[in-house]
Structures are given as structure tokens and as C-alpha cells.
Amino acid sequence: MFIKRNNIYLSYILLICTFLIWGSLYIVSKVALKDIPPFTLLMLRYVFSVIILGIISWRRGFIRIKKEHLKYFLFIGGIGYFGAIAFQLIGTRLIPASTSALVNSLNPVTIPICAAIFLHEKITFRKVICTLISLFGVYIILSSKEHHISSLGILSGLISVSLWSITAIVIRKIGNHYGSIQLALYGMCISLIFAIPASCIEICLTPWRLTSTAIISALYMAIVCTALAQTLWNKCLINLEASKCSMFYPLQTLFSAILGIIFLREVITSNFIIGAILISLGIILSVYNFPNANIKRL
């Protein structure tokens, strides 16, 4: 019991680290996308990530994919790692990084719904309230900024959120059979089946240039934002409910704003402070176990 509780606490810490990394992803992606188009950037991320995760898995020993699980890995790789992330990059290219992060914060709304449908996880009144509090905090942070918003960029972000939410459910369904590292490795290998041809077509049709800044950005996205973060995310999905993991998504926007302040010298506003408090409150309430709490199921 003590070990299990420690694993849960560790999973919460790993979730915070994951969303700190993903918060930085939008800033770095914006830099890389100035020189490299979306599908090519996606392909480069996964090539580097597969090499790293492949070396780690080779040292530990590979787990063979069970025949009955092949369809799930095809879904994870094709729909999740390729489709969802490709639409995320397209959205990030068309709209401001902070807005893209805001759209992806809708995962706490979509993942619990998918988890309730496919995994029969409970949607409680408390989860709904905590999600709304956190998302309202995200809205307040970004409401002080004025952007020209691309409808296509928003649509791409929404498609990405929908695809990734379903993928999170599939990962949780088979996660205990493979472990977080090999789940990420196999998913990325399958995604390359789609990413490589898409990149070849894109390179022929889209102007691009391979600058040192773009290469460094792609390496960071591959090693830190993809290989490391996806592994941490998969590990958390194995140890925690998918709907509870999704409650941490608003941190992505919060960390993105913090990194923007640090590296882009943005000013801390009252909106940022109020929003940060609301986001933190929503997450704390979602994970804190109240004694003798009578939670209502919706």
C-alpha cells in the first residue's frame, strides 16, 4: 500500500514535469516552424526520438507486440503520434503559441468523456468543477493578449485534441503490457510509416531551409519534448486514471506563459497572476483526497 501511494505521488510529479516540457514545446516549435514545414519537423522529431528510445530499449530488452494488440499500436502510431501531433504543429504554425497551448488545454474536457465511454471511468461533479476552474484560469491568462486568430489554425488544434484524447484511452488500455518507453518507441516507429512519405511530398511542394537554429530546435523537440515527455506521459497513464492525468493539461499553458516571460521578456500581468492561482487551485482540488467526501457521479 505504501509503495502504491508513493507511485501515485511520483506520477503527479512526473505529470508536472511533462507539462513543463510540453509548455516549452510551443515556443520552440514556433522557432523551428519558421524554417521547417510541419510534417518534415514531425518526421525529424520521431527519427531522433526513435534512435534514442531504441538504444534504451535495446539495453533493457524488447517486448514483442502481441498479435491482438497490433491494431491498438497502429491506432496509437497512425492516429495519435502522427495525426494528432501533425495537426498540433499545423495549428501552432498558423496561430500564436499561447493560443495553440490554450486549445490543447481542452484535453481535460475531452479525455474524461472518452475515458467514461471506453474505460468506464467515473465522471464526477468534482472533476467537472476542477476542469472548469482551471480552464477559466487559462482563459484569464490569455484574455489580455490580442491576436489575429486563424480559423484553420483553431480547427487544426481542435482536431489534434480530439485525436489525442482517444489515443490516451488506447494507451491506458494496453499500457501495463509494455511499459512507457516501449509504448512510445513502437508508436513513433509506426508514425514514421506515415510521416516519411508526408515529409517527402511536403519538401517537394514547400520552401524550407535547414538552419542551425532549426536543427537545435528539432533536436530539443525530439529528445526532450518527444522521447522524454511521451515516455513520462505514458508512465503516468499506466499508473493513474486517464481523466485525472488530463486535469494537469492547463499547466501546459501556464508554463508556456512563464517561459514566454523568461525568454521573450513578456510582462507579468494581473491576469497572469489570477489565472495561475485558478489553474493551481483546480489541479490541487482534483488530486486532493478529502476525508469522507461523498463524490457525486454524473
PDB file of C-alpha atoms in Angstrom:
ATOM      1  CA  MET A   1       0.000   0.000   0.000  1.00  0.00           C
ATOM      2  CA  PHE A   2       2.841   2.377   0.909  1.00  0.00           C
ATOM      3  CA  ILE A   3       4.670   1.615  -2.358  1.00  0.00           C
ATOM      4  CA  LYS A   4       1.498   2.123  -4.381  1.00  0.00           C
ATOM      5  CA  ARG A   5       0.868   5.502  -2.739  1.00  0.00           C
ATOM      6  CA  ASN A   6       4.465   6.574  -3.437  1.00  0.00           C
ATOM      7  CA  ASN A   7       3.998   5.597  -7.087  1.00  0.00           C
ATOM      8  CA  ILE A   8       0.918   7.818  -7.256  1.00  0.00           C
ATOM      9  CA  TYR A   9       2.777  10.790  -5.756  1.00  0.00           C
ATOM     10  CA  LEU A  10       5.669  10.176  -8.158  1.00  0.00           C
ATOM     11  CA  SER A  11       3.202  10.113 -11.054  1.00  0.00           C
ATOM     12  CA  TYR A  12       1.910  13.564 -10.054  1.00  0.00           C
ATOM     13  CA  ILE A  13       5.477  14.905 -10.028  1.00  0.00           C
ATOM     14  CA  LEU A  14       6.114  13.339 -13.448  1.00  0.00           C
ATOM     15  CA  LEU A  15       2.905  14.920 -14.773  1.00  0.00           C
ATOM     16  CA  ILE A  16       4.096  18.370 -13.701  1.00  0.00           C
ATOM     17  CA  CYS A  17       7.467  17.743 -15.391  1.00  0.00           C
ATOM     18  CA  THR A  18       5.702  16.521 -18.536  1.00  0.00           C
ATOM     19  CA  PHE A  19       3.590  19.641 -18.885  1.00  0.00           C
ATOM     20  CA  LEU A  20       6.545  21.894 -18.107  1.00  0.00           C
ATOM     21  CA  ILE A  21       8.300  20.284 -21.073  1.00  0.00           C
ATOM     22  CA  TRP A  22       5.213  20.491 -23.279  1.00  0.00           C
ATOM     23  CA  GLY A  23       4.818  24.141 -22.283  1.00  0.00           C
ATOM     24  CA  SER A  24       8.237  24.811 -23.784  1.00  0.00           C
ATOM     25  CA  LEU A  25       7.270  22.869 -26.912  1.00  0.00           C
ATOM     26  CA  TYR A  26       5.071  25.646 -28.304  1.00  0.00           C
ATOM     27  CA  ILE A  27       7.810  28.260 -28.054  1.00  0.00           C
ATOM     28  CA  VAL A  28      10.449  26.011 -29.615  1.00  0.00           C
ATOM     29  CA  SER A  29       8.006  24.795 -32.289  1.00  0.00           C
ATOM     30  CA  LYS A  30       7.294  28.371 -33.319  1.00  0.00           C
ATOM     31  CA  VAL A  31      11.016  28.930 -33.854  1.00  0.00           C
ATOM     32  CA  ALA A  32      11.541  25.697 -35.803  1.00  0.00           C
ATOM     33  CA  LEU A  33       8.447  26.149 -37.992  1.00  0.00           C
ATOM     34  CA  LYS A  34       9.901  29.372 -39.423  1.00  0.00           C
ATOM     35  CA  ASP A  35      12.368  27.231 -41.388  1.00  0.00           C
ATOM     36  CA  ILE A  36      10.974  23.670 -41.430  1.00  0.00           C
ATOM     37  CA  PRO A  37       7.388  22.756 -42.514  1.00  0.00           C
ATOM     38  CA  PRO A  38       5.162  20.749 -40.108  1.00  0.00           C
ATOM     39  CA  PHE A  39       5.347  17.185 -41.496  1.00  0.00           C
ATOM     40  CA  THR A  40       9.113  17.418 -42.007  1.00  0.00           C
ATOM     41  CA  LEU A  41       9.592  18.718 -38.471  1.00  0.00           C
ATOM     42  CA  LEU A  42       7.407  15.878 -37.193  1.00  0.00           C
ATOM     43  CA  MET A  43       9.481  13.348 -39.128  1.00  0.00           C
ATOM     44  CA  LEU A  44      12.772  14.733 -37.768  1.00  0.00           C
ATOM     45  CA  ARG A  45      11.421  14.652 -34.196  1.00  0.00           C
ATOM     46  CA  TYR A  46      10.481  10.996 -34.452  1.00  0.00           C
ATOM     47  CA  VAL A  47      13.647   9.873 -36.224  1.00  0.00           C
ATOM     48  CA  PHE A  48      15.808  11.317 -33.447  1.00  0.00           C
ATOM     49  CA  SER A  49      13.416  10.052 -30.761  1.00  0.00           C
ATOM     50  CA  VAL A  50      13.291   6.514 -32.171  1.00  0.00           C
ATOM     51  CA  ILE A  51      17.095   6.326 -32.171  1.00  0.00           C
ATOM     52  CA  ILE A  52      17.257   7.393 -28.513  1.00  0.00           C
ATOM     53  CA  LEU A  53      14.407   5.185 -27.289  1.00  0.00           C
ATOM     54  CA  GLY A  54      15.666   2.306 -29.436  1.00  0.00           C
ATOM     55  CA  ILE A  55      19.056   2.388 -27.706  1.00  0.00           C
ATOM     56  CA  ILE A  56      17.393   2.448 -24.285  1.00  0.00           C
ATOM     57  CA  SER A  57      15.062  -0.428 -25.190  1.00  0.00           C
ATOM     58  CA  TRP A  58      17.916  -2.456 -26.698  1.00  0.00           C
ATOM     59  CA  ARG A  59      19.827  -2.254 -23.421  1.00  0.00           C
ATOM     60  CA  ARG A  60      16.760  -3.288 -21.427  1.00  0.00           C
ATOM     61  CA  GLY A  61      15.386  -5.833 -23.864  1.00  0.00           C
ATOM     62  CA  PHE A  62      12.485  -5.506 -26.295  1.00  0.00           C
ATOM     63  CA  ILE A  63       8.969  -6.699 -25.560  1.00  0.00           C
ATOM     64  CA  ARG A  64       7.307  -8.305 -28.549  1.00  0.00           C
ATOM     65  CA  ILE A  65       3.957  -6.830 -29.616  1.00  0.00           C
ATOM     66  CA  LYS A  66       1.134  -9.295 -29.052  1.00  0.00           C
ATOM     67  CA  LYS A  67      -0.873 -10.086 -32.158  1.00  0.00           C
ATOM     68  CA  GLU A  68      -4.123  -8.944 -30.565  1.00  0.00           C
ATOM     69  CA  HIS A  69      -2.533  -5.585 -29.640  1.00  0.00           C
ATOM     70  CA  LEU A  70      -1.257  -4.739 -33.130  1.00  0.00           C
ATOM     71  CA  LYS A  71      -4.445  -2.867 -34.033  1.00  0.00           C
ATOM     72  CA  TYR A  72      -4.024  -0.686 -30.933  1.00  0.00           C
ATOM     73  CA  PHE A  73      -0.428   0.190 -31.838  1.00  0.00           C
ATOM     74  CA  LEU A  74      -1.497   1.036 -35.399  1.00  0.00           C
ATOM     75  CA  PHE A  75      -4.039   3.427 -33.897  1.00  0.00           C
ATOM     76  CA  ILE A  76      -1.546   4.924 -31.406  1.00  0.00           C
ATOM     77  CA  GLY A  77       1.090   5.446 -34.109  1.00  0.00           C
ATOM     78  CA  GLY A  78      -1.120   6.487 -37.007  1.00  0.00           C
ATOM     79  CA  ILE A  79      -3.854   8.482 -35.306  1.00  0.00           C
ATOM     80  CA  GLY A  80      -2.050   9.647 -32.148  1.00  0.00           C
ATOM     81  CA  TYR A  81       1.652  10.172 -32.754  1.00  0.00           C
ATOM     82  CA  PHE A  82       1.227  11.102 -36.428  1.00  0.00           C
ATOM     83  CA  GLY A  83      -2.257  12.557 -36.892  1.00  0.00           C
ATOM     84  CA  ALA A  84      -2.736  14.389 -33.596  1.00  0.00           C
ATOM     85  CA  ILE A  85       0.785  15.829 -33.437  1.00  0.00           C
ATOM     86  CA  ALA A  86       0.750  16.821 -37.117  1.00  0.00           C
ATOM     87  CA  PHE A  87      -2.455  18.814 -36.631  1.00  0.00           C
ATOM     88  CA  GLN A  88      -0.938  20.338 -33.480  1.00  0.00           C
ATOM     89  CA  LEU A  89       2.084  21.573 -35.446  1.00  0.00           C
ATOM     90  CA  ILE A  90      -0.104  22.911 -38.248  1.00  0.00           C
ATOM     91  CA  GLY A  91      -2.161  24.807 -35.681  1.00  0.00           C
ATOM     92  CA  THR A  92       0.955  26.164 -33.954  1.00  0.00           C
ATOM     93  CA  ARG A  93       2.243  27.424 -37.283  1.00  0.00           C
ATOM     94  CA  LEU A  94      -0.992  29.294 -38.048  1.00  0.00           C
ATOM     95  CA  ILE A  95      -1.854  30.745 -34.628  1.00  0.00           C
ATOM     96  CA  PRO A  96       0.161  32.215 -31.717  1.00  0.00           C
ATOM     97  CA  ALA A  97       1.929  29.657 -29.499  1.00  0.00           C
ATOM     98  CA  SER A  98      -0.079  30.676 -26.433  1.00  0.00           C
ATOM     99  CA  THR A  99      -3.359  30.262 -28.314  1.00  0.00           C
ATOM    100  CA  SER A 100      -2.268  26.842 -29.531  1.00  0.00           C
ATOM    101  CA  ALA A 101      -1.466  25.870 -25.951  1.00  0.00           C
ATOM    102  CA  LEU A 102      -4.906  27.119 -24.886  1.00  0.00           C
ATOM    103  CA  VAL A 103      -6.663  24.968 -27.488  1.00  0.00           C
ATOM    104  CA  ASN A 104      -4.735  21.916 -26.324  1.00  0.00           C
ATOM    105  CA  SER A 105      -5.835  22.653 -22.757  1.00  0.00           C
ATOM    106  CA  LEU A 106      -9.251  21.371 -23.813  1.00  0.00           C
ATOM    107  CA  ASN A 107      -7.961  17.830 -23.264  1.00  0.00           C
ATOM    108  CA  PRO A 108      -9.342  17.793 -19.684  1.00  0.00           C
ATOM    109  CA  VAL A 109     -12.789  18.153 -21.249  1.00  0.00           C
ATOM    110  CA  THR A 110     -12.407  15.521 -23.974  1.00  0.00           C
ATOM    111  CA  ILE A 111     -10.301  12.845 -22.207  1.00  0.00           C
ATOM    112  CA  PRO A 112     -12.738  12.218 -19.303  1.00  0.00           C
ATOM    113  CA  ILE A 113     -15.579  11.843 -21.823  1.00  0.00           C
ATOM    114  CA  CYS A 114     -13.584   9.298 -23.828  1.00  0.00           C
ATOM    115  CA  ALA A 115     -12.460   7.546 -20.615  1.00  0.00           C
ATOM    116  CA  ALA A 116     -16.064   7.262 -19.465  1.00  0.00           C
ATOM    117  CA  ILE A 117     -17.137   5.794 -22.810  1.00  0.00           C
ATOM    118  CA  PHE A 118     -14.277   3.357 -23.417  1.00  0.00           C
ATOM    119  CA  LEU A 119     -12.821   2.670 -19.934  1.00  0.00           C
ATOM    120  CA  HIS A 120     -15.966   3.214 -17.854  1.00  0.00           C
ATOM    121  CA  GLU A 121     -14.161   5.711 -15.613  1.00  0.00           C
ATOM    122  CA  LYS A 122     -16.371   7.910 -13.454  1.00  0.00           C
ATOM    123  CA  ILE A 123     -17.111  11.486 -14.445  1.00  0.00           C
ATOM    124  CA  THR A 124     -17.646  13.141 -11.087  1.00  0.00           C
ATOM    125  CA  PHE A 125     -19.086  16.533 -10.291  1.00  0.00           C
ATOM    126  CA  ARG A 126     -15.755  17.424  -8.669  1.00  0.00           C
ATOM    127  CA  LYS A 127     -13.803  16.636 -11.854  1.00  0.00           C
ATOM    128  CA  VAL A 128     -16.121  18.844 -13.878  1.00  0.00           C
ATOM    129  CA  ILE A 129     -15.793  21.772 -11.456  1.00  0.00           C
ATOM    130  CA  CYS A 130     -11.973  21.428 -11.220  1.00  0.00           C
ATOM    131  CA  THR A 131     -11.700  21.355 -15.002  1.00  0.00           C
ATOM    132  CA  LEU A 132     -13.830  24.472 -15.397  1.00  0.00           C
ATOM    133  CA  ILE A 133     -11.804  26.328 -12.736  1.00  0.00           C
ATOM    134  CA  SER A 134      -8.505  25.501 -14.465  1.00  0.00           C
ATOM    135  CA  LEU A 135      -9.777  26.339 -17.946  1.00  0.00           C
ATOM    136  CA  PHE A 136     -11.155  29.649 -16.687  1.00  0.00           C
ATOM    137  CA  GLY A 137      -7.671  30.376 -15.344  1.00  0.00           C
ATOM    138  CA  VAL A 138      -6.227  29.650 -18.788  1.00  0.00           C
ATOM    139  CA  TYR A 139      -8.783  31.977 -20.366  1.00  0.00           C
ATOM    140  CA  ILE A 140      -7.921  34.808 -17.963  1.00  0.00           C
ATOM    141  CA  ILE A 141      -4.180  34.457 -18.686  1.00  0.00           C
ATOM    142  CA  LEU A 142      -4.707  34.786 -22.431  1.00  0.00           C
ATOM    143  CA  SER A 143      -7.601  37.251 -22.422  1.00  0.00           C
ATOM    144  CA  SER A 144      -5.259  40.219 -22.001  1.00  0.00           C
ATOM    145  CA  LYS A 145      -3.481  39.446 -25.284  1.00  0.00           C
ATOM    146  CA  GLU A 146      -4.879  40.444 -28.641  1.00  0.00           C
ATOM    147  CA  HIS A 147      -4.176  38.110 -31.560  1.00  0.00           C
ATOM    148  CA  HIS A 148      -5.310  37.710 -35.132  1.00  0.00           C
ATOM    149  CA  ILE A 149      -6.731  34.187 -34.946  1.00  0.00           C
ATOM    150  CA  SER A 150      -6.700  31.832 -37.933  1.00  0.00           C
ATOM    151  CA  SER A 151      -9.867  29.717 -38.153  1.00  0.00           C
ATOM    152  CA  LEU A 152      -7.884  26.936 -39.837  1.00  0.00           C
ATOM    153  CA  GLY A 153      -5.340  27.048 -37.010  1.00  0.00           C
ATOM    154  CA  ILE A 154      -8.058  26.716 -34.374  1.00  0.00           C
ATOM    155  CA  LEU A 155      -9.698  23.866 -36.312  1.00  0.00           C
ATOM    156  CA  SER A 156      -6.354  22.051 -36.581  1.00  0.00           C
ATOM    157  CA  GLY A 157      -5.873  22.400 -32.834  1.00  0.00           C
ATOM    158  CA  LEU A 158      -9.346  21.033 -32.101  1.00  0.00           C
ATOM    159  CA  ILE A 159      -8.770  18.023 -34.356  1.00  0.00           C
ATOM    160  CA  SER A 160      -5.460  17.409 -32.594  1.00  0.00           C
ATOM    161  CA  VAL A 161      -7.151  17.495 -29.174  1.00  0.00           C
ATOM    162  CA  SER A 162      -9.851  15.049 -30.274  1.00  0.00           C
ATOM    163  CA  LEU A 163      -7.417  12.547 -31.776  1.00  0.00           C
ATOM    164  CA  TRP A 164      -5.016  12.724 -28.823  1.00  0.00           C
ATOM    165  CA  SER A 165      -7.810  12.223 -26.286  1.00  0.00           C
ATOM    166  CA  ILE A 166      -8.861   8.946 -27.907  1.00  0.00           C
ATOM    167  CA  THR A 167      -5.201   7.902 -28.180  1.00  0.00           C
ATOM    168  CA  ALA A 168      -4.715   8.452 -24.436  1.00  0.00           C
ATOM    169  CA  ILE A 169      -7.524   5.962 -23.791  1.00  0.00           C
ATOM    170  CA  VAL A 170      -5.946   3.357 -26.073  1.00  0.00           C
ATOM    171  CA  ILE A 171      -2.538   3.828 -24.406  1.00  0.00           C
ATOM    172  CA  ARG A 172      -4.071   3.250 -20.988  1.00  0.00           C
ATOM    173  CA  LYS A 173      -5.869   0.142 -22.278  1.00  0.00           C
ATOM    174  CA  ILE A 174      -2.645  -1.727 -23.200  1.00  0.00           C
ATOM    175  CA  GLY A 175      -0.025   0.240 -21.237  1.00  0.00           C
ATOM    176  CA  ASN A 176       0.564  -2.338 -18.498  1.00  0.00           C
ATOM    177  CA  HIS A 177       1.685  -4.919 -21.063  1.00  0.00           C
ATOM    178  CA  TYR A 178       4.630  -2.937 -22.467  1.00  0.00           C
ATOM    179  CA  GLY A 179       5.827  -0.082 -20.271  1.00  0.00           C
ATOM    180  CA  SER A 180       6.077   3.609 -21.061  1.00  0.00           C
ATOM    181  CA  ILE A 181       9.335   3.597 -23.069  1.00  0.00           C
ATOM    182  CA  GLN A 182       8.416   0.829 -25.487  1.00  0.00           C
ATOM    183  CA  LEU A 183       4.896   2.198 -25.905  1.00  0.00           C
ATOM    184  CA  ALA A 184       6.411   5.473 -27.082  1.00  0.00           C
ATOM    185  CA  LEU A 185       9.034   3.710 -29.235  1.00  0.00           C
ATOM    186  CA  TYR A 186       6.579   1.441 -31.070  1.00  0.00           C
ATOM    187  CA  GLY A 187       4.077   4.274 -31.519  1.00  0.00           C
ATOM    188  CA  MET A 188       6.715   6.548 -33.050  1.00  0.00           C
ATOM    189  CA  CYS A 189       8.066   3.792 -35.321  1.00  0.00           C
ATOM    190  CA  ILE A 190       4.582   3.249 -36.721  1.00  0.00           C
ATOM    191  CA  SER A 191       4.046   7.006 -37.095  1.00  0.00           C
ATOM    192  CA  LEU A 192       7.162   7.217 -39.296  1.00  0.00           C
ATOM    193  CA  ILE A 193       5.391   4.995 -41.843  1.00  0.00           C
ATOM    194  CA  PHE A 194       3.078   7.958 -42.393  1.00  0.00           C
ATOM    195  CA  ALA A 195       5.449  10.830 -41.566  1.00  0.00           C
ATOM    196  CA  ILE A 196       8.253   9.977 -44.024  1.00  0.00           C
ATOM    197  CA  PRO A 197       6.065   9.968 -47.195  1.00  0.00           C
ATOM    198  CA  ALA A 198       4.223  13.093 -45.996  1.00  0.00           C
ATOM    199  CA  SER A 199       7.554  14.839 -45.420  1.00  0.00           C
ATOM    200  CA  CYS A 200       8.859  13.875 -48.882  1.00  0.00           C
ATOM    201  CA  ILE A 201       5.769  15.337 -50.533  1.00  0.00           C
ATOM    202  CA  GLU A 202       5.941  18.453 -48.364  1.00  0.00           C
ATOM    203  CA  ILE A 203       9.623  19.084 -49.133  1.00  0.00           C
ATOM    204  CA  CYS A 204       8.878  18.980 -52.856  1.00  0.00           C
ATOM    205  CA  LEU A 205       5.994  21.438 -52.568  1.00  0.00           C
ATOM    206  CA  THR A 206       7.023  23.767 -49.709  1.00  0.00           C
ATOM    207  CA  PRO A 207      10.048  26.087 -49.475  1.00  0.00           C
ATOM    208  CA  TRP A 208      12.255  25.263 -46.483  1.00  0.00           C
ATOM    209  CA  ARG A 209      15.796  25.670 -45.161  1.00  0.00           C
ATOM    210  CA  LEU A 210      17.867  23.692 -42.676  1.00  0.00           C
ATOM    211  CA  THR A 211      19.398  26.317 -40.374  1.00  0.00           C
ATOM    212  CA  SER A 212      21.392  25.679 -37.195  1.00  0.00           C
ATOM    213  CA  THR A 213      18.559  27.155 -35.122  1.00  0.00           C
ATOM    214  CA  ALA A 214      16.061  24.823 -36.751  1.00  0.00           C
ATOM    215  CA  ILE A 215      18.298  21.778 -36.159  1.00  0.00           C
ATOM    216  CA  ILE A 216      18.827  22.629 -32.470  1.00  0.00           C
ATOM    217  CA  SER A 217      15.087  23.220 -32.057  1.00  0.00           C
ATOM    218  CA  ALA A 218      14.272  19.912 -33.750  1.00  0.00           C
ATOM    219  CA  LEU A 219      16.764  18.064 -31.520  1.00  0.00           C
ATOM    220  CA  TYR A 220      15.257  19.616 -28.385  1.00  0.00           C
ATOM    221  CA  MET A 221      11.760  18.712 -29.537  1.00  0.00           C
ATOM    222  CA  ALA A 222      12.879  15.153 -30.307  1.00  0.00           C
ATOM    223  CA  ILE A 223      14.937  14.408 -27.196  1.00  0.00           C
ATOM    224  CA  VAL A 224      13.108  16.391 -24.516  1.00  0.00           C
ATOM    225  CA  CYS A 225       9.607  17.148 -25.820  1.00  0.00           C
ATOM    226  CA  THR A 226       9.044  13.839 -27.608  1.00  0.00           C
ATOM    227  CA  ALA A 227      11.203  10.955 -26.319  1.00  0.00           C
ATOM    228  CA  LEU A 228      11.316  12.059 -22.678  1.00  0.00           C
ATOM    229  CA  ALA A 229       7.898  13.723 -22.354  1.00  0.00           C
ATOM    230  CA  GLN A 230       5.965  10.985 -24.190  1.00  0.00           C
ATOM    231  CA  THR A 231       7.636   8.343 -22.029  1.00  0.00           C
ATOM    232  CA  LEU A 232       6.699  10.229 -18.853  1.00  0.00           C
ATOM    233  CA  TRP A 233       3.145  10.730 -20.113  1.00  0.00           C
ATOM    234  CA  ASN A 234       2.715   7.040 -20.920  1.00  0.00           C
ATOM    235  CA  LYS A 235       4.046   6.096 -17.482  1.00  0.00           C
ATOM    236  CA  CYS A 236       1.530   8.402 -15.830  1.00  0.00           C
ATOM    237  CA  LEU A 237      -1.324   6.952 -17.910  1.00  0.00           C
ATOM    238  CA  ILE A 238      -0.326   3.484 -16.701  1.00  0.00           C
ATOM    239  CA  ASN A 239      -0.376   4.496 -13.009  1.00  0.00           C
ATOM    240  CA  LEU A 240      -3.284   6.994 -12.949  1.00  0.00           C
ATOM    241  CA  GLU A 241      -6.746   7.380 -14.443  1.00  0.00           C
ATOM    242  CA  ALA A 242      -6.685   8.999 -17.877  1.00  0.00           C
ATOM    243  CA  SER A 243      -9.229  11.597 -16.729  1.00  0.00           C
ATOM    244  CA  LYS A 244      -7.069  12.528 -13.707  1.00  0.00           C
ATOM    245  CA  CYS A 245      -3.969  12.903 -15.905  1.00  0.00           C
ATOM    246  CA  SER A 246      -5.945  15.216 -18.170  1.00  0.00           C
ATOM    247  CA  MET A 247      -6.614  17.563 -15.240  1.00  0.00           C
ATOM    248  CA  PHE A 248      -2.991  18.710 -15.488  1.00  0.00           C
ATOM    249  CA  TYR A 249      -3.302  19.949 -19.089  1.00  0.00           C
ATOM    250  CA  PRO A 250      -3.937  23.598 -18.109  1.00  0.00           C
ATOM    251  CA  LEU A 251      -0.403  23.625 -16.648  1.00  0.00           C
ATOM    252  CA  GLN A 252       0.805  23.459 -20.242  1.00  0.00           C
ATOM    253  CA  THR A 253      -0.495  26.951 -20.949  1.00  0.00           C
ATOM    254  CA  LEU A 254       0.711  28.244 -17.578  1.00  0.00           C
ATOM    255  CA  PHE A 255       4.258  27.000 -18.160  1.00  0.00           C
ATOM    256  CA  SER A 256       4.197  28.274 -21.747  1.00  0.00           C
ATOM    257  CA  ALA A 257       3.327  31.752 -20.440  1.00  0.00           C
ATOM    258  CA  ILE A 258       6.046  31.565 -17.761  1.00  0.00           C
ATOM    259  CA  LEU A 259       8.693  30.564 -20.319  1.00  0.00           C
ATOM    260  CA  GLY A 260       7.490  33.372 -22.577  1.00  0.00           C
ATOM    261  CA  ILE A 261       8.075  35.827 -19.750  1.00  0.00           C
ATOM    262  CA  ILE A 262      11.557  34.425 -19.072  1.00  0.00           C
ATOM    263  CA  PHE A 263      12.851  34.065 -22.624  1.00  0.00           C
ATOM    264  CA  LEU A 264      10.739  36.624 -24.511  1.00  0.00           C
ATOM    265  CA  ARG A 265      10.726  39.234 -21.723  1.00  0.00           C
ATOM    266  CA  GLU A 266       6.950  39.388 -21.535  1.00  0.00           C
ATOM    267  CA  VAL A 267       5.460  41.360 -18.633  1.00  0.00           C
ATOM    268  CA  ILE A 268       3.698  39.595 -15.733  1.00  0.00           C
ATOM    269  CA  THR A 269       0.156  40.994 -15.652  1.00  0.00           C
ATOM    270  CA  SER A 270      -2.607  40.774 -13.072  1.00  0.00           C
ATOM    271  CA  ASN A 271      -4.418  38.434 -15.471  1.00  0.00           C
ATOM    272  CA  PHE A 272      -1.450  36.076 -15.362  1.00  0.00           C
ATOM    273  CA  ILE A 273      -1.356  36.040 -11.554  1.00  0.00           C
ATOM    274  CA  ILE A 274      -5.116  35.445 -11.191  1.00  0.00           C
ATOM    275  CA  GLY A 275      -5.091  32.778 -13.907  1.00  0.00           C
ATOM    276  CA  ALA A 276      -2.112  30.986 -12.367  1.00  0.00           C
ATOM    277  CA  ILE A 277      -3.898  30.849  -8.997  1.00  0.00           C
ATOM    278  CA  LEU A 278      -7.055  29.415 -10.588  1.00  0.00           C
ATOM    279  CA  ILE A 279      -5.115  26.793 -12.559  1.00  0.00           C
ATOM    280  CA  SER A 280      -3.226  25.699  -9.455  1.00  0.00           C
ATOM    281  CA  LEU A 281      -6.455  25.622  -7.419  1.00  0.00           C
ATOM    282  CA  GLY A 282      -8.227  23.447  -9.990  1.00  0.00           C
ATOM    283  CA  ILE A 283      -5.401  20.919 -10.055  1.00  0.00           C
ATOM    284  CA  ILE A 284      -4.960  20.799  -6.261  1.00  0.00           C
ATOM    285  CA  LEU A 285      -8.692  20.225  -5.740  1.00  0.00           C
ATOM    286  CA  SER A 286      -8.709  17.482  -8.374  1.00  0.00           C
ATOM    287  CA  VAL A 287      -5.937  15.407  -6.770  1.00  0.00           C
ATOM    288  CA  TYR A 288      -6.524  16.095  -3.050  1.00  0.00           C
ATOM    289  CA  ASN A 289      -8.353  13.319  -1.224  1.00  0.00           C
ATOM    290  CA  PHE A 290     -10.954  14.919   1.010  1.00  0.00           C
ATOM    291  CA  PRO A 291     -11.809  12.792   4.073  1.00  0.00           C
ATOM    292  CA  ASN A 292     -15.303  11.279   3.976  1.00  0.00           C
ATOM    293  CA  ALA A 293     -16.018  13.049   0.710  1.00  0.00           C
ATOM    294  CA  ASN A 294     -19.231  11.978  -0.923  1.00  0.00           C
ATOM    295  CA  ILE A 295     -18.486  12.377  -4.615  1.00  0.00           C
ATOM    296  CA  LYS A 296     -21.446  12.505  -6.903  1.00  0.00           C
ATOM    297  CA  ARG A 297     -21.278  10.626 -10.178  1.00  0.00           C
ATOM    298  CA  LEU A 298     -22.736  12.365 -13.205  1.00  0.00           C
TER     299      LEU A 298
END
